[in-house]
Coordinates of C-alpha atoms and ligand atoms in Angstrom, one line a residue:
X19 CA -19.1 1.0 2.9
X20 CA -15.6 1.3 1.4
X21 CA -14.8 0.5 -1.9
X22 CA -12.1 -2.4 -1.7
X23 CA -9.6 -2.7 -4.6
X24 CA -7.6 -5.7 -4.6
X25 CA -4.3 -5.6 -6.9
X26 CA -1.5 -7.7 -7.5
X27 CA 1.4 -5.7 -6.4
X28 CA 2.1 -2.8 -4.2
X29 CA 3.5 -1.1 -7.4
X30 CA 0.1 -1.2 -9.1
X31 CA -1.6 0.0 -6.0
X32 CA 0.7 3.0 -6.1
X33 CA 0.0 3.6 -9.6
X34 CA -3.8 3.8 -9.0
X35 CA -3.7 6.0 -6.0
X36 CA -1.2 8.2 -7.8
X37 CA -3.5 8.7 -10.8
X38 CA -6.4 9.6 -8.3
X39 CA -4.0 12.3 -6.7
X40 CA -2.7 13.7 -10.0
X41 CA -6.6 13.8 -11.2
X42 CA -7.4 15.7 -8.1
X43 CA -4.4 18.3 -8.6
X44 CA -5.5 18.7 -12.2
X45 CA -9.0 19.7 -11.1
X46 CA -7.8 21.5 -8.0
X47 CA -4.2 23.0 -8.0
X48 CA -4.4 24.1 -4.6
X49 CA -5.3 20.5 -3.3
X50 CA -4.8 19.7 0.3
X51 CA -3.3 16.2 0.7
X52 CA -2.9 14.2 3.9
X53 CA 0.5 12.4 3.8
X54 CA 1.1 9.3 5.7
X55 CA 4.6 7.8 6.6
X56 CA 5.8 4.3 7.1
X57 CA 6.6 1.8 4.4
X58 CA 3.1 1.6 2.8
X59 CA 2.6 4.8 1.1
X60 CA 6.0 4.7 -0.8
X61 CA 5.0 3.1 -3.8
X62 CA 2.3 6.0 -4.0
X63 CA 5.0 8.6 -3.8
X64 CA 7.4 6.7 -6.3
X65 CA 4.5 6.7 -8.8
X66 CA 3.6 10.3 -8.0
X67 CA 7.0 11.3 -9.2
X68 CA 6.4 10.2 -12.6
X69 CA 2.6 11.2 -12.8
X70 CA 3.3 14.7 -11.4
X71 CA 6.6 15.6 -13.5
X72 CA 6.1 18.9 -15.2
X73 CA 2.9 19.8 -13.2
X74 CA 2.5 22.8 -11.5
X75 CA 2.6 22.0 -7.7
X76 CA 3.4 25.4 -6.4
X77 CA 0.0 25.5 -4.5
X78 CA -0.3 22.0 -3.4
X79 CA -0.5 21.6 0.3
X80 CA 0.2 18.6 2.5
X81 CA -0.5 17.8 6.1
X82 CA 1.3 14.8 7.7
X83 CA -0.5 12.6 9.9
X84 CA 1.6 12.3 12.9
X85 CA 5.0 12.7 14.4
X86 CA 7.1 11.5 17.4
X87 CA 7.3 13.6 20.4
X88 CA 10.5 14.7 21.7
X89 CA 12.7 13.4 18.5
X90 CA 14.6 16.3 17.1
X91 CA 13.1 17.5 13.8
X92 CA 16.6 16.8 12.1
X93 CA 16.6 13.2 13.4
X94 CA 16.6 11.2 10.1
X95 CA 13.3 9.1 11.5
X96 CA 11.5 12.1 12.7
X97 CA 8.4 12.3 10.3
X98 CA 9.3 15.7 9.6
X99 CA 12.6 14.4 7.9
X100 CA 10.7 11.4 6.3
X101 CA 8.2 13.7 4.6
X102 CA 11.0 16.0 3.4
X103 CA 12.8 13.0 2.1
X104 CA 10.1 10.9 0.6
X105 CA 7.6 13.7 -0.5
X106 CA 8.5 17.3 -0.5
X107 CA 11.9 16.8 -2.0
X108 CA 11.3 14.1 -4.7
X109 CA 7.8 15.7 -5.8
X110 CA 9.1 19.3 -5.6
X111 CA 6.4 20.5 -3.2
X112 CA 7.0 23.9 -1.6
X113 CA 8.1 23.0 1.9
X114 CA 6.3 26.1 3.5
X115 CA 3.0 24.5 2.3
X116 CA 3.8 20.8 3.9
X117 CA 3.1 20.7 7.6
X118 CA 4.0 18.0 10.2
X119 CA 2.7 18.3 13.6
X120 CA 5.1 19.8 16.1
X121 CA 6.4 17.1 18.5
X122 CA 8.8 19.6 20.1
X123 CA 8.1 19.2 24.0
X124 CA 8.0 23.0 24.4
X125 CA 4.5 23.9 23.6
X126 CA 3.5 20.6 23.3
X127 CA 0.3 21.2 25.2
X128 CA -1.2 23.4 22.5
X129 CA 0.6 21.5 19.3
X130 CA -2.6 19.6 18.5
X131 CA -4.9 22.7 18.8
X132 CA -2.6 24.6 16.6
X133 CA -2.4 21.8 14.0
X134 CA -6.1 21.5 13.9
X135 CA -6.6 25.3 13.3
X136 CA -3.9 25.1 10.4
X137 CA -6.0 22.4 8.7
X138 CA -9.2 24.2 9.2
X139 CA -7.6 27.5 8.1
X140 CA -7.1 26.0 4.5
X141 CA -10.5 24.4 4.3
X142 CA -9.8 20.9 5.4
X143 CA -7.9 17.9 3.8
X144 CA -9.0 16.8 0.3
X145 CA -7.4 13.3 0.1
X146 CA -6.1 11.5 3.0
X147 CA -3.5 8.6 2.4
X148 CA -3.9 6.1 5.4
X149 CA -1.5 3.1 6.3
X150 CA -2.9 0.7 8.9
X151 CA -0.9 -0.7 11.8
X152 CA -0.9 -4.5 12.9
X153 CA -2.8 -3.6 15.8
X154 CA -5.5 -1.5 13.8
X155 CA -4.3 2.0 14.2
X156 CA -4.5 4.8 11.7
X157 CA -2.3 7.8 12.0
X158 CA -1.1 6.9 15.4
X159 CA -4.7 6.2 16.9
X160 CA -4.0 3.3 19.1
X161 CA -6.6 0.9 20.2
X162 CA -9.2 2.7 22.4
X163 CA -9.0 6.2 20.6
X164 CA -12.2 8.1 20.4
X165 CA -13.9 8.4 17.0
X166 CA -14.2 12.2 17.7
X167 CA -10.5 12.7 18.6
X168 CA -8.5 15.6 17.2
X169 CA -4.9 16.2 17.1
X170 CA -3.2 15.3 20.3
X171 CA -0.6 13.4 22.3
X172 CA -1.0 9.5 22.4
X173 CA 1.2 7.0 23.9
X174 CA 2.6 4.2 21.5
X175 CA 1.7 0.5 22.2
X176 CA 4.5 -1.7 22.7
X177 CA 3.4 -3.6 19.5
X178 CA 3.7 -0.3 17.5
X179 CA 7.4 0.5 19.0
X180 CA 8.4 -3.1 17.9
X181 CA 7.0 -2.7 14.7
X182 CA 8.7 0.6 14.1
X183 CA 12.0 -0.7 15.9
X184 CA 13.4 -1.5 12.3
X185 CA 13.8 2.3 11.6
X186 CA 15.9 2.8 14.7
X187 CA 19.0 1.3 16.4
X188 CA 16.7 -0.4 18.9
X189 CA 13.3 -0.6 20.2
X190 CA 14.6 1.8 23.1
X191 CA 15.2 4.4 20.9
X192 CA 11.6 4.6 19.4
X193 CA 10.0 7.3 21.3
X194 CA 7.0 6.5 23.8
X195 CA 4.9 9.4 22.7
X196 CA 3.5 10.8 19.4
X197 CA 1.2 13.6 18.2
X198 CA -1.2 12.2 15.9
X199 CA -4.3 13.6 13.9
X200 CA -7.2 12.2 15.7
X201 CA -9.8 9.8 14.1
X202 CA -12.3 12.7 14.0
X203 CA -9.7 14.9 12.0
X204 CA -9.2 11.8 9.6
X205 CA -12.9 11.5 9.3
X206 CA -13.2 15.1 8.2
X207 CA -11.0 14.8 5.1
X208 CA -13.1 14.6 2.0
X209 CA -11.6 11.2 0.6
X210 CA -10.0 8.6 2.6
X211 CA -7.4 6.1 0.8
X212 CA -6.2 3.4 2.8
X213 CA -3.3 1.1 1.5
X214 CA -2.1 -2.1 3.0
X215 CA 0.4 -4.8 1.6
X216 CA 1.4 -8.2 2.8
X217 CA 0.1 -10.9 5.3
X218 CA 0.9 -9.1 8.3
X219 CA -1.8 -6.6 7.7
X220 CA -4.6 -9.2 6.5
X221 CA -6.0 -9.2 10.0
X222 CA -6.1 -5.6 10.6
X223 CA -7.5 -5.0 7.1
X224 CA -10.4 -7.6 7.5
X225 CA -11.0 -6.0 11.1
X226 CA -11.2 -2.5 9.7
X227 CA -13.3 -3.2 6.5
X228 CA -15.6 -6.0 7.7
X229 CA -15.4 -6.1 11.5
X230 CA -17.5 -4.2 14.0
X231 CA -17.1 -0.5 14.3
X232 CA -15.2 -0.1 17.4
X233 CA -12.7 2.1 19.1
X234 CA -10.9 -0.9 20.1
X235 CA -9.7 -1.2 16.2
X236 CA -9.4 2.4 15.2
X237 CA -9.1 1.6 11.5
X238 CA -12.9 0.5 11.6
X239 CA -13.7 4.2 11.7
X240 CA -13.4 4.4 8.1
X241 CA -16.7 2.5 8.1
X242 CA -18.2 5.7 9.2
X243 CA -17.0 7.7 6.3
X244 CA -18.8 8.3 2.8
X245 CA -16.0 8.0 0.8
X246 CA -13.2 5.5 1.4
X247 CA -10.9 3.6 -1.1
X248 CA -9.1 0.6 0.3
X249 CA -6.3 -0.6 -2.0
X250 CA -4.7 -3.9 -0.8
X251 CA -2.5 -6.4 -2.5
X252 CA -3.8 -10.2 -2.4
X253 CA -1.7 -11.1 0.9
X254 CA -3.5 -8.2 2.8
X255 CA -6.8 -9.3 1.6
X256 CA -6.6 -12.7 2.6
X257 CA -9.1 -12.3 5.6
X258 CA -11.5 -10.5 3.7
X259 CA -14.9 -12.4 3.7
X260 CA -16.5 -10.7 0.4
X261 CA -13.2 -10.4 -1.6
X262 CA -14.9 -12.1 -4.4
X263 CA -17.6 -9.5 -4.5
X264 CA -15.0 -6.5 -4.1
X265 CA -13.3 -7.9 -7.4
X266 CA -16.6 -8.3 -9.3
X267 CA -17.6 -4.6 -8.3
X268 CA -14.3 -3.3 -9.3
X269 CA -14.1 -5.2 -12.5
X270 CA -17.7 -3.8 -13.5
X271 CA -17.3 -0.4 -12.2
X272 CA -18.7 2.4 -14.3
X273 CA -15.6 4.2 -16.0
X274 CA -16.8 7.7 -14.9
X275 CA -16.9 6.8 -11.2
X276 CA -13.0 7.0 -10.8
X277 CA -11.5 6.1 -7.3
Ligands
LIG301 P1 3.8 0.7 7.6 O1 3.1 1.4 8.9 O2 3.4 1.4 6.7 O3 5.2 0.9 7.8 O4 3.5 -0.7 7.8 C1 1.7 1.6 8.8 C2 1.1 2.3 10.1 O5 1.6 2.0 11.0 O6 0.3 3.0 10.0

Protein backbone atom coordinates (compact mmCIF):
# COMPACT_ATOMS: atom_id res chain seq x y z
CA UNK A 1 0.00 0.00 0.00
CA UNK A 2 0.96 3.62 -0.14
CA UNK A 3 3.41 5.07 2.32
CA UNK A 4 1.55 7.85 4.14
CA UNK A 5 3.58 10.69 5.62
CA UNK A 6 1.73 13.11 7.90
CA UNK A 7 3.48 16.44 8.35
CA UNK A 8 2.53 19.59 10.30
CA UNK A 9 2.54 21.99 7.36
CA UNK A 10 2.29 22.14 3.59
CA UNK A 11 5.67 23.83 3.61
CA UNK A 12 7.24 20.81 5.29
CA UNK A 13 5.57 18.53 2.75
CA UNK A 14 6.99 20.64 -0.05
CA UNK A 15 10.49 20.30 1.40
CA UNK A 16 10.24 16.50 1.70
CA UNK A 17 9.03 16.03 -1.84
CA UNK A 18 11.54 18.54 -3.21
CA UNK A 19 14.32 16.53 -1.52
CA UNK A 20 13.11 13.37 -3.23
CA UNK A 21 12.98 15.14 -6.61
CA UNK A 22 16.43 16.70 -6.13
CA UNK A 23 17.79 13.24 -5.27
CA UNK A 24 16.19 11.77 -8.38
CA UNK A 25 17.72 14.47 -10.59
CA UNK A 26 21.13 13.96 -8.98
CA UNK A 27 20.93 10.23 -9.80
CA UNK A 28 19.36 10.79 -13.18
CA UNK A 29 20.08 14.18 -14.79
CA UNK A 30 17.59 13.42 -17.58
CA UNK A 31 14.78 12.60 -15.12
CA UNK A 32 11.21 12.81 -16.40
CA UNK A 33 8.88 14.60 -13.96
CA UNK A 34 5.10 14.43 -14.02
CA UNK A 35 3.88 17.91 -13.12
CA UNK A 36 0.62 18.84 -11.44
CA UNK A 37 -1.10 22.22 -11.39
CA UNK A 38 -3.54 23.69 -8.84
CA UNK A 39 -2.67 25.04 -5.40
CA UNK A 40 -1.40 21.80 -3.85
CA UNK A 41 1.99 21.36 -5.58
CA UNK A 42 3.07 24.99 -5.11
CA UNK A 43 5.03 24.31 -1.86
CA UNK A 44 6.97 21.62 -3.77
CA UNK A 45 7.87 24.04 -6.56
CA UNK A 46 8.81 26.71 -3.99
CA UNK A 47 11.15 24.31 -2.21
CA UNK A 48 12.59 23.04 -5.48
CA UNK A 49 13.66 26.56 -6.38
CA UNK A 50 16.01 26.46 -3.39
CA UNK A 51 17.02 22.77 -3.59
CA UNK A 52 17.87 22.92 -7.28
CA UNK A 53 19.62 26.29 -7.35
CA UNK A 54 22.84 25.82 -9.27
CA UNK A 55 22.00 22.26 -10.42
CA UNK A 56 22.28 21.34 -14.09
CA UNK A 57 18.65 20.95 -15.16
CA UNK A 58 19.30 21.18 -18.89
CA UNK A 59 18.17 17.59 -19.50
CA UNK A 60 15.25 17.39 -17.07
CA UNK A 61 11.94 16.73 -18.80
CA UNK A 62 8.40 17.42 -17.62
CA UNK A 63 4.91 16.32 -18.59
CA UNK A 64 1.89 18.14 -17.21
CA UNK A 65 -1.05 16.02 -16.13
CA UNK A 66 -3.78 17.93 -17.88
CA UNK A 67 -5.04 20.99 -19.73
CA UNK A 68 -8.33 22.72 -20.39
CA UNK A 69 -9.83 22.20 -23.83
CA UNK A 70 -10.50 25.27 -25.93
CA UNK A 71 -8.75 27.75 -23.63
CA UNK A 72 -6.13 29.78 -25.46
CA UNK A 73 -2.66 28.65 -24.30
CA UNK A 74 -1.80 32.31 -23.64
CA UNK A 75 -4.73 32.61 -21.17
CA UNK A 76 -3.18 33.05 -17.70
CA UNK A 77 -5.13 30.07 -16.34
CA UNK A 78 -4.31 27.64 -19.13
CA UNK A 79 -2.15 24.93 -17.61
CA UNK A 80 0.47 25.75 -20.26
CA UNK A 81 0.67 29.25 -18.72
CA UNK A 82 0.55 27.94 -15.15
CA UNK A 83 3.34 25.41 -15.74
CA UNK A 84 5.48 28.09 -17.44
CA UNK A 85 4.86 30.57 -14.61
CA UNK A 86 5.13 28.23 -11.61
CA UNK A 87 7.64 25.63 -12.76
CA UNK A 88 9.57 26.21 -15.98
CA UNK A 89 10.48 29.85 -15.37
CA UNK A 90 11.30 29.73 -11.64
CA UNK A 91 13.28 26.46 -11.87
CA UNK A 92 14.97 27.37 -15.14
CA UNK A 93 13.90 24.23 -17.03
CA UNK A 94 14.25 24.06 -20.79
CA UNK A 95 10.75 25.04 -22.05
CA UNK A 96 11.18 22.74 -25.07
CA UNK A 97 11.47 19.73 -22.71
CA UNK A 98 8.32 20.50 -20.71
CA UNK A 99 5.16 19.30 -22.41
CA UNK A 100 1.50 20.04 -21.69
CA UNK A 101 -1.37 18.20 -23.42
CA UNK A 102 -2.60 20.20 -26.41
CA UNK A 103 -6.09 21.47 -25.62
CA UNK A 104 -6.61 23.25 -28.95
CA UNK A 105 -9.89 22.29 -30.58
CA UNK A 106 -8.15 21.67 -33.87
CA UNK A 107 -6.59 18.22 -33.70
CA UNK A 108 -8.14 17.41 -30.31
CA UNK A 109 -9.21 13.96 -31.64
CA UNK A 110 -5.60 12.77 -31.71
CA UNK A 111 -4.05 15.03 -29.04
CA UNK A 112 -4.32 12.30 -26.38
CA UNK A 113 -2.64 9.67 -28.51
CA UNK A 114 0.10 12.14 -29.47
CA UNK A 115 0.79 12.91 -25.81
CA UNK A 116 0.97 9.23 -24.89
CA UNK A 117 3.48 8.70 -27.72
CA UNK A 118 5.63 11.57 -26.42
CA UNK A 119 5.70 10.12 -22.90
CA UNK A 120 6.55 6.69 -24.25
CA UNK A 121 9.29 8.07 -26.51
CA UNK A 122 11.26 9.36 -23.50
CA UNK A 123 10.89 6.11 -21.56
CA UNK A 124 8.00 7.09 -19.29
CA UNK A 125 7.63 9.31 -16.22
CA UNK A 126 9.97 8.75 -13.28
CA UNK A 127 8.08 10.67 -10.59
CA UNK A 128 4.51 11.90 -10.91
CA UNK A 129 3.30 14.66 -8.60
CA UNK A 130 -0.43 14.42 -7.90
CA UNK A 131 -3.03 16.52 -6.13
CA UNK A 132 -6.50 15.16 -5.45
CA UNK A 133 -9.84 16.84 -6.12
CA UNK A 134 -12.56 17.03 -3.50
CA UNK A 135 -14.48 14.55 -5.68
CA UNK A 136 -11.52 12.16 -5.64
CA UNK A 137 -10.16 12.96 -9.09
CA UNK A 138 -6.45 12.71 -9.88
CA UNK A 139 -5.33 14.56 -12.97
CA UNK A 140 -8.76 15.44 -14.31
CA UNK A 141 -9.92 11.83 -14.15
CA UNK A 142 -13.38 12.38 -12.78
CA UNK A 143 -15.42 9.65 -11.01
CA UNK A 144 -16.10 6.78 -13.40
CA UNK A 145 -12.75 7.02 -15.18
CA UNK A 146 -11.35 3.67 -16.27
CA UNK A 147 -8.25 2.45 -14.49
CA UNK A 148 -6.89 1.57 -17.94
CA UNK A 149 -7.55 5.00 -19.43
CA UNK A 150 -4.89 6.93 -21.35
CA UNK A 151 -4.69 10.64 -22.19
CA UNK A 152 -8.07 11.76 -23.53
CA UNK A 153 -10.79 14.40 -23.37
CA UNK A 154 -13.05 14.38 -20.30
CA UNK A 155 -15.99 16.47 -19.15
CA UNK A 156 -15.36 18.25 -15.84
CA UNK A 157 -17.86 17.68 -13.05
CA UNK A 158 -19.80 20.68 -11.76
CA UNK A 159 -17.95 20.26 -8.46
CA UNK A 160 -14.54 20.55 -10.14
CA UNK A 161 -15.70 23.58 -12.12
CA UNK A 162 -16.92 25.17 -8.86
CA UNK A 163 -13.62 24.31 -7.13
CA UNK A 164 -11.62 25.87 -9.97
CA UNK A 165 -13.86 28.94 -10.39
CA UNK A 166 -11.53 30.75 -7.96
CA UNK A 167 -9.01 31.01 -10.79
CA UNK A 168 -11.52 32.57 -13.21
CA UNK A 169 -13.89 35.55 -13.19
CA UNK A 170 -16.86 33.20 -12.71
CA UNK A 171 -17.78 29.53 -12.93
CA UNK A 172 -19.14 30.18 -16.43
CA UNK A 173 -15.60 30.92 -17.56
CA UNK A 174 -14.28 27.55 -16.38
CA UNK A 175 -14.05 25.32 -19.44
CA UNK A 176 -16.41 22.34 -19.61
CA UNK A 177 -13.83 19.96 -21.08
CA UNK A 178 -10.26 19.02 -20.37
CA UNK A 179 -7.62 16.70 -21.74
CA UNK A 180 -5.95 14.62 -19.05
CA UNK A 181 -3.47 11.83 -18.63
CA UNK A 182 -5.52 8.73 -17.89
CA UNK A 183 -5.41 6.61 -14.76
CA UNK A 184 -3.55 4.01 -16.83
CA UNK A 185 -0.99 6.68 -17.81
CA UNK A 186 -0.55 7.74 -14.19
CA UNK A 187 -0.17 4.13 -13.02
CA UNK A 188 2.71 3.65 -15.46
CA UNK A 189 4.80 6.38 -13.79
CA UNK A 190 7.52 4.77 -11.66
CA UNK A 191 6.81 6.70 -8.45
CA UNK A 192 3.58 8.47 -7.51
CA UNK A 193 3.65 11.29 -4.96
CA UNK A 194 0.19 12.44 -3.93
CA UNK A 195 -0.12 15.58 -1.82
CA UNK A 196 -3.16 16.99 -0.06
CA UNK A 197 -3.63 19.80 2.43
CA UNK A 198 -6.58 21.07 4.43
CA UNK A 199 -9.75 19.63 5.81
CA UNK A 200 -11.55 19.91 2.49
CA UNK A 201 -9.40 17.07 1.17
CA UNK A 202 -9.77 14.74 4.19
CA UNK A 203 -12.63 12.64 2.81
CA UNK A 204 -11.03 12.24 -0.61
CA UNK A 205 -7.68 11.27 0.95
CA UNK A 206 -9.28 8.68 3.28
CA UNK A 207 -11.25 7.18 0.41
CA UNK A 208 -8.24 7.09 -1.93
CA UNK A 209 -5.85 5.56 0.60
CA UNK A 210 -8.11 3.29 2.65
CA UNK A 211 -11.40 2.97 0.79
CA UNK A 212 -12.39 0.34 -1.75
CA UNK A 213 -10.54 0.47 -5.06
CA UNK A 214 -13.19 1.86 -7.34
CA UNK A 215 -13.47 3.87 -10.53
CA UNK A 216 -16.03 5.93 -8.61
CA UNK A 217 -13.12 7.30 -6.58
CA UNK A 218 -10.33 7.66 -9.14
CA UNK A 219 -7.69 8.48 -6.52
CA UNK A 220 -8.10 4.93 -5.17
CA UNK A 221 -6.17 3.79 -8.26
CA UNK A 222 -3.00 4.58 -6.27
CA UNK A 223 -3.64 1.38 -4.28
CA UNK A 224 -2.74 -0.57 -7.43
CA UNK A 225 0.71 1.01 -7.73
CA UNK A 226 3.83 -0.51 -6.13
CA UNK A 227 5.52 2.78 -5.18
CA UNK A 228 3.28 5.53 -3.85
CA UNK A 229 4.05 8.24 -1.31
CA UNK A 230 1.11 10.20 0.11
CA UNK A 231 2.15 13.40 1.91
CA UNK A 232 -0.60 15.17 3.84
CA UNK A 233 -0.98 17.71 6.60
CA UNK A 234 -2.87 16.91 9.81
CA UNK A 235 -6.13 18.38 8.50
CA UNK A 236 -6.09 16.28 5.32
CA UNK A 237 -5.17 13.20 7.41
CA UNK A 238 -8.20 13.60 9.66
CA UNK A 239 -10.22 10.79 8.03
CA UNK A 240 -7.44 8.17 7.99
CA UNK A 241 -8.28 5.19 10.21
CA UNK A 242 -4.65 4.06 10.44
CA UNK A 243 -3.04 7.48 10.94
CA UNK A 244 -1.25 6.35 14.11
CA UNK A 245 0.30 3.41 12.30
CA UNK A 246 1.48 5.70 9.46
CA UNK A 247 3.11 8.02 11.99
CA UNK A 248 4.75 5.08 13.77
CA UNK A 249 6.00 3.61 10.48
CA UNK A 250 7.46 6.89 9.30
CA UNK A 251 9.10 7.59 12.67
CA UNK A 252 10.79 4.16 12.48
CA UNK A 253 11.62 4.21 8.80
CA UNK A 254 15.07 2.88 7.92
CA UNK A 255 17.18 5.83 6.76
CA UNK A 256 18.30 4.02 3.59
CA UNK A 257 14.77 3.79 2.22
CA UNK A 258 14.20 7.43 1.21
CA UNK A 259 10.73 8.46 0.04
P1 LIG B 1 -5.93 21.90 -5.87
O1 LIG B 1 -6.51 20.91 -6.95
O2 LIG B 1 -4.50 21.51 -5.70
O3 LIG B 1 -6.04 23.28 -6.49
O4 LIG B 1 -6.72 21.72 -4.65
C1 LIG B 1 -6.23 19.53 -6.82
C2 LIG B 1 -6.87 18.80 -7.97
O5 LIG B 1 -7.93 19.22 -8.43
O6 LIG B 1 -6.31 17.78 -8.40
